[in-house]
Amino acid sequence: DTGVSQNPRHKITKRGQNVTFRCDPISEHNRLYWYRQTLGQGPEFLTYFQNEAQLEKSRLLSDRFSAERPKGSFSTLEIQRTEQGDSAMYLCASSPDRGWEKLFFGSGTQLSVL
Amino acid sequence: SQQGEEDPQALSIQEGENATMNCSYKTSINNLQWYRQNSGRGLVHLILIRSNEREKHSGRLRVTLDTSKKSSSLLITASRAADTASYFCAPPVDNTDKLIFGTGTRLQVFP
């Protein structure tokens, strides 16, 4: 059990560029969650998957954000045409179906949009 | 909207003292969890308490749950500098499979 892995750890980009983050969950965890966190705030729910199916997407998430989980394994979160307001820590978490409430978080990807 | 809200927002204590953090939530729940986050890192699950439990212990942690008041508390006894972190409660959102976190309590323990 190597834990939830997120890459890259840090990303600096210019406004208007596209960025993609990757999350590798704990093996055999069916559920995968994406959260966003800004300084001084708690994690904000973005979306989650059960296996390859995206079951819910936050209404706060604009159309510039898209997430995928092909084959129910790793997941990617893409942000198109980044804006300065997208600067945040993007956290991924995974959990099994049974006992799903105990989320295992990765260390996050810190995005800075200049 | 936030399902769980922590109080106080910030807490500073000396090593050896106890730290108490409170959480209030809005809807009925089956369980409630507490997480910890060190600066710049992901969250770590601390403890889960079920709706039919009133109190639960894990090491220096003690969690209580009062479903009639829709509130929970986390007590850290004999605090250490290493306990410095943000603490979040996370009741599941009613009828969904997701956790909504509040703004947390930022605990600072001075040596």
mmCIF file of C-alpha atoms in Angstrom:
data_model
loop_
_atom_site.group_PDB
_atom_site.id
_atom_site.type_symbol
_atom_site.label_atom_id
_atom_site.label_comp_id
_atom_site.label_asym_id
_atom_site.label_seq_id
_atom_site.Cartn_x
_atom_site.Cartn_y
_atom_site.Cartn_z
ATOM 1 C CA ASP A 1 0.000 0.000 0.000
ATOM 2 C CA THR A 2 1.836 3.042 -1.286
ATOM 3 C CA GLY A 3 -0.920 5.525 -0.579
ATOM 4 C CA VAL A 4 -2.566 8.006 -2.901
ATOM 5 C CA SER A 5 -0.079 9.563 -5.295
ATOM 6 C CA GLN A 6 -0.540 12.926 -6.984
ATOM 7 C CA ASN A 7 1.575 14.452 -9.724
ATOM 8 C CA PRO A 8 2.940 16.960 -10.159
ATOM 9 C CA ARG A 9 3.474 18.244 -6.640
ATOM 10 C CA HIS A 10 3.652 21.828 -7.846
ATOM 11 C CA LYS A 11 2.573 23.462 -11.084
ATOM 12 C CA ILE A 12 3.164 27.032 -12.166
ATOM 13 C CA THR A 13 1.422 28.181 -15.306
ATOM 14 C CA LYS A 14 0.482 31.333 -17.128
ATOM 15 C CA ARG A 15 -3.084 32.502 -17.344
ATOM 16 C CA GLY A 16 -4.860 30.996 -20.329
ATOM 17 C CA GLN A 17 -2.805 27.801 -20.427
ATOM 18 C CA ASN A 18 -4.238 24.331 -19.895
ATOM 19 C CA VAL A 19 -3.028 22.124 -17.070
ATOM 20 C CA THR A 20 -3.565 18.476 -16.210
ATOM 21 C CA PHE A 21 -3.073 16.750 -12.887
ATOM 22 C CA ARG A 22 -2.872 13.044 -12.222
ATOM 23 C CA CYS A 23 -4.013 11.005 -9.252
ATOM 24 C CA ASP A 24 -3.168 7.351 -8.608
ATOM 25 C CA PRO A 25 -5.454 5.991 -5.891
ATOM 26 C CA ILE A 26 -4.753 3.153 -3.525
ATOM 27 C CA SER A 27 -5.114 -0.045 -5.506
ATOM 28 C CA GLU A 28 -8.550 -1.655 -5.292
ATOM 29 C CA HIS A 29 -10.162 1.539 -4.019
ATOM 30 C CA ASN A 30 -13.252 1.963 -6.157
ATOM 31 C CA ARG A 31 -13.988 5.534 -5.170
ATOM 32 C CA LEU A 32 -11.938 8.549 -6.129
ATOM 33 C CA TYR A 33 -12.601 12.153 -5.119
ATOM 34 C CA TRP A 34 -11.234 15.512 -6.187
ATOM 35 C CA TYR A 35 -11.224 18.502 -3.868
ATOM 36 C CA ARG A 36 -9.872 22.020 -4.178
ATOM 37 C CA GLN A 37 -8.516 23.987 -1.249
ATOM 38 C CA THR A 38 -7.497 27.629 -0.978
ATOM 39 C CA LEU A 39 -5.497 29.132 1.856
ATOM 40 C CA GLY A 40 -7.358 29.214 5.137
ATOM 41 C CA GLN A 41 -10.320 27.281 3.804
ATOM 42 C CA GLY A 42 -11.419 23.696 4.019
ATOM 43 C CA PRO A 43 -11.348 21.358 1.027
ATOM 44 C CA GLU A 44 -14.113 22.090 -1.452
ATOM 45 C CA PHE A 45 -15.727 19.128 -3.197
ATOM 46 C CA LEU A 46 -15.284 19.066 -6.975
ATOM 47 C CA THR A 47 -16.274 15.636 -8.227
ATOM 48 C CA TYR A 48 -16.106 11.933 -7.516
ATOM 49 C CA PHE A 49 -15.981 8.602 -9.309
ATOM 50 C CA GLN A 50 -17.060 5.107 -8.509
ATOM 51 C CA ASN A 51 -14.859 2.981 -10.706
ATOM 52 C CA GLU A 52 -14.904 4.711 -14.094
ATOM 53 C CA ALA A 53 -18.280 6.385 -13.629
ATOM 54 C CA GLN A 54 -18.327 10.052 -12.661
ATOM 55 C CA LEU A 55 -21.227 10.149 -10.229
ATOM 56 C CA GLU A 56 -21.324 13.776 -9.216
ATOM 57 C CA LYS A 57 -19.825 17.057 -10.247
ATOM 58 C CA SER A 58 -20.044 20.203 -8.166
ATOM 59 C CA ARG A 59 -22.213 22.976 -9.536
ATOM 60 C CA LEU A 60 -19.368 25.297 -8.639
ATOM 61 C CA LEU A 61 -17.203 23.622 -11.223
ATOM 62 C CA SER A 62 -17.124 25.554 -14.450
ATOM 63 C CA ASP A 63 -17.032 23.960 -17.881
ATOM 64 C CA ARG A 64 -13.296 24.610 -17.972
ATOM 65 C CA PHE A 65 -12.799 21.747 -15.529
ATOM 66 C CA SER A 66 -13.009 18.140 -16.611
ATOM 67 C CA ALA A 67 -12.084 14.930 -14.864
ATOM 68 C CA GLU A 68 -11.703 11.416 -16.152
ATOM 69 C CA ARG A 69 -10.999 8.019 -14.710
ATOM 70 C CA PRO A 70 -10.445 5.633 -17.597
ATOM 71 C CA LYS A 71 -10.682 1.968 -16.657
ATOM 72 C CA GLY A 72 -11.413 2.896 -13.078
ATOM 73 C CA SER A 73 -7.769 3.247 -12.136
ATOM 74 C CA PHE A 74 -5.908 6.571 -12.145
ATOM 75 C CA SER A 75 -7.721 9.849 -12.671
ATOM 76 C CA THR A 76 -6.844 13.104 -14.392
ATOM 77 C CA LEU A 77 -8.184 16.573 -13.704
ATOM 78 C CA GLU A 78 -7.803 19.085 -16.511
ATOM 79 C CA ILE A 79 -8.302 22.815 -16.261
ATOM 80 C CA GLN A 80 -8.583 24.656 -19.554
ATOM 81 C CA ARG A 81 -7.814 28.344 -20.044
ATOM 82 C CA THR A 82 -6.605 28.754 -16.491
ATOM 83 C CA GLU A 83 -7.462 31.883 -14.534
ATOM 84 C CA GLN A 84 -5.742 33.371 -11.505
ATOM 85 C CA GLY A 85 -8.710 32.307 -9.394
ATOM 86 C CA ASP A 86 -7.857 28.686 -10.150
ATOM 87 C CA SER A 87 -4.747 28.963 -7.981
ATOM 88 C CA ALA A 88 -5.248 26.462 -5.195
ATOM 89 C CA MET A 89 -4.235 23.091 -3.831
ATOM 90 C CA TYR A 90 -5.974 20.271 -5.688
ATOM 91 C CA LEU A 91 -6.439 17.225 -3.506
ATOM 92 C CA CYS A 92 -7.295 13.701 -4.550
ATOM 93 C CA ALA A 93 -8.661 11.063 -2.210
ATOM 94 C CA SER A 94 -9.692 7.449 -2.587
ATOM 95 C CA SER A 95 -11.707 4.978 -0.557
ATOM 96 C CA PRO A 96 -13.216 1.513 -0.834
ATOM 97 C CA ASP A 97 -16.940 1.073 -1.363
ATOM 98 C CA ARG A 98 -17.378 -0.373 2.113
ATOM 99 C CA GLY A 99 -16.371 2.205 4.679
ATOM 100 C CA TRP A 100 -16.159 4.852 1.989
ATOM 101 C CA GLU A 101 -16.293 7.660 4.518
ATOM 102 C CA LYS A 102 -12.682 7.092 5.509
ATOM 103 C CA LEU A 103 -10.936 8.938 2.723
ATOM 104 C CA PHE A 104 -7.247 8.519 2.037
ATOM 105 C CA PHE A 105 -5.822 11.764 0.706
ATOM 106 C CA GLY A 106 -2.818 12.413 -1.449
ATOM 107 C CA SER A 107 -0.429 15.272 -0.738
ATOM 108 C CA GLY A 108 -2.055 17.416 -3.389
ATOM 109 C CA THR A 109 -0.956 19.444 -6.391
ATOM 110 C CA GLN A 110 -0.338 23.124 -5.698
ATOM 111 C CA LEU A 111 -1.335 25.185 -8.727
ATOM 112 C CA SER A 112 -0.160 28.754 -9.178
ATOM 113 C CA VAL A 113 -1.584 30.710 -12.102
ATOM 114 C CA LEU A 114 0.451 33.815 -12.938
ATOM 115 C CA SER B 1 -23.098 25.078 1.679
ATOM 116 C CA GLN B 2 -21.051 23.612 4.498
ATOM 117 C CA GLN B 3 -22.351 20.536 6.219
ATOM 118 C CA GLY B 4 -19.942 20.768 9.144
ATOM 119 C CA GLU B 5 -18.704 23.922 10.808
ATOM 120 C CA GLU B 6 -15.890 23.952 13.334
ATOM 121 C CA ASP B 7 -15.422 26.235 16.295
ATOM 122 C CA PRO B 8 -13.207 27.975 17.250
ATOM 123 C CA GLN B 9 -11.529 28.962 13.989
ATOM 124 C CA ALA B 10 -8.170 29.186 15.744
ATOM 125 C CA LEU B 11 -6.809 27.902 19.026
ATOM 126 C CA SER B 12 -3.415 28.477 20.658
ATOM 127 C CA ILE B 13 -2.276 26.504 23.684
ATOM 128 C CA GLN B 14 0.870 25.410 25.481
ATOM 129 C CA GLU B 15 2.255 21.902 25.322
ATOM 130 C CA GLY B 16 0.644 19.667 27.892
ATOM 131 C CA GLU B 17 -2.687 21.485 27.835
ATOM 132 C CA ASN B 18 -5.869 19.993 26.418
ATOM 133 C CA ALA B 19 -7.418 21.259 23.200
ATOM 134 C CA THR B 20 -11.128 21.102 22.507
ATOM 135 C CA MET B 21 -12.670 21.712 19.111
ATOM 136 C CA ASN B 22 -16.362 21.710 18.315
ATOM 137 C CA CYS B 23 -18.348 20.860 15.230
ATOM 138 C CA SER B 24 -21.947 21.617 14.358
ATOM 139 C CA TYR B 25 -23.795 20.109 11.426
ATOM 140 C CA LYS B 26 -27.164 20.529 9.770
ATOM 141 C CA THR B 27 -28.805 17.265 8.785
ATOM 142 C CA SER B 28 -29.208 13.762 10.154
ATOM 143 C CA ILE B 29 -26.120 11.590 9.913
ATOM 144 C CA ASN B 30 -25.063 7.960 10.237
ATOM 145 C CA ASN B 31 -21.592 8.859 11.354
ATOM 146 C CA LEU B 32 -19.190 11.756 11.682
ATOM 147 C CA GLN B 33 -15.484 11.896 11.142
ATOM 148 C CA TRP B 34 -12.586 14.062 12.097
ATOM 149 C CA TYR B 35 -9.586 14.747 9.896
ATOM 150 C CA ARG B 36 -6.283 16.462 10.484
ATOM 151 C CA GLN B 37 -4.195 18.450 8.015
ATOM 152 C CA ASN B 38 -0.624 19.546 8.467
ATOM 153 C CA SER B 39 0.333 22.693 6.589
ATOM 154 C CA GLY B 40 0.625 22.106 2.854
ATOM 155 C CA ARG B 41 -0.275 18.433 3.070
ATOM 156 C CA GLY B 42 -3.282 16.236 2.471
ATOM 157 C CA LEU B 43 -5.805 15.356 5.130
ATOM 158 C CA VAL B 44 -5.421 12.370 7.420
ATOM 159 C CA HIS B 45 -8.377 10.510 8.889
ATOM 160 C CA LEU B 46 -8.350 10.559 12.695
ATOM 161 C CA ILE B 47 -11.499 8.935 13.981
ATOM 162 C CA LEU B 48 -15.055 8.004 13.021
ATOM 163 C CA ILE B 49 -17.964 8.025 15.455
ATOM 164 C CA ARG B 50 -21.293 6.439 14.571
ATOM 165 C CA SER B 51 -24.667 7.953 15.303
ATOM 166 C CA ASN B 52 -25.412 5.325 17.974
ATOM 167 C CA GLU B 53 -22.215 6.159 19.856
ATOM 168 C CA ARG B 54 -21.868 9.010 22.331
ATOM 169 C CA GLU B 55 -18.145 8.896 22.900
ATOM 170 C CA LYS B 56 -15.118 7.292 21.336
ATOM 171 C CA HIS B 57 -11.441 7.230 22.238
ATOM 172 C CA SER B 58 -8.295 6.755 20.206
ATOM 173 C CA GLY B 59 -5.023 7.330 22.009
ATOM 174 C CA ARG B 60 -5.024 10.960 23.175
ATOM 175 C CA LEU B 61 -8.150 11.730 21.170
ATOM 176 C CA ARG B 62 -11.647 11.736 22.568
ATOM 177 C CA VAL B 63 -14.640 12.411 20.350
ATOM 178 C CA THR B 64 -18.186 12.974 21.525
ATOM 179 C CA LEU B 65 -21.368 13.120 19.506
ATOM 180 C CA ASP B 66 -24.716 14.613 20.457
ATOM 181 C CA THR B 67 -27.187 13.894 17.673
ATOM 182 C CA SER B 68 -29.977 15.808 19.413
ATOM 183 C CA LYS B 69 -27.895 18.972 19.243
ATOM 184 C CA LYS B 70 -26.257 18.054 15.940
ATOM 185 C CA SER B 71 -22.849 18.646 17.422
ATOM 186 C CA SER B 72 -19.567 16.871 18.041
ATOM 187 C CA SER B 73 -16.381 17.695 19.885
ATOM 188 C CA LEU B 74 -12.789 16.581 19.534
ATOM 189 C CA LEU B 75 -10.581 16.656 22.602
ATOM 190 C CA ILE B 76 -6.830 16.259 22.353
ATOM 191 C CA THR B 77 -5.323 15.598 25.750
ATOM 192 C CA ALA B 78 -1.775 16.432 26.818
ATOM 193 C CA SER B 79 -1.114 18.249 23.544
ATOM 194 C CA ARG B 80 2.281 18.252 21.856
ATOM 195 C CA ALA B 81 3.904 20.671 19.431
ATOM 196 C CA ALA B 82 3.458 17.993 16.763
ATOM 197 C CA ASP B 83 -0.324 18.320 17.152
ATOM 198 C CA THR B 84 -0.095 21.725 15.472
ATOM 199 C CA ALA B 85 -2.385 21.386 12.444
ATOM 200 C CA SER B 86 -5.851 22.154 11.129
ATOM 201 C CA TYR B 87 -8.664 19.895 12.235
ATOM 202 C CA PHE B 88 -11.838 19.305 10.249
ATOM 203 C CA CYS B 89 -15.063 17.516 10.994
ATOM 204 C CA ALA B 90 -16.792 15.812 8.096
ATOM 205 C CA PRO B 91 -20.317 14.533 8.411
ATOM 206 C CA PRO B 92 -21.494 12.861 5.190
ATOM 207 C CA VAL B 93 -23.952 14.948 3.245
ATOM 208 C CA ASP B 94 -27.404 13.443 3.643
ATOM 209 C CA ASN B 95 -28.176 10.780 1.027
ATOM 210 C CA THR B 96 -24.952 11.318 -0.869
ATOM 211 C CA ASP B 97 -21.582 9.634 -0.966
ATOM 212 C CA LYS B 98 -19.449 12.671 -0.358
ATOM 213 C CA LEU B 99 -17.935 14.557 2.543
ATOM 214 C CA ILE B 100 -18.194 18.302 2.836
ATOM 215 C CA PHE B 101 -15.564 19.980 4.981
ATOM 216 C CA GLY B 102 -15.886 23.194 6.932
ATOM 217 C CA THR B 103 -13.168 25.789 7.342
ATOM 218 C CA GLY B 104 -11.584 23.860 10.219
ATOM 219 C CA THR B 105 -9.948 24.752 13.493
ATOM 220 C CA ARG B 106 -6.311 25.813 13.267
ATOM 221 C CA LEU B 107 -4.539 24.530 16.350
ATOM 222 C CA GLN B 108 -1.180 25.940 17.384
ATOM 223 C CA VAL B 109 0.641 24.184 20.223
ATOM 224 C CA PHE B 110 3.583 26.091 21.621
ATOM 225 C CA PRO B 111 6.490 24.162 23.183
#
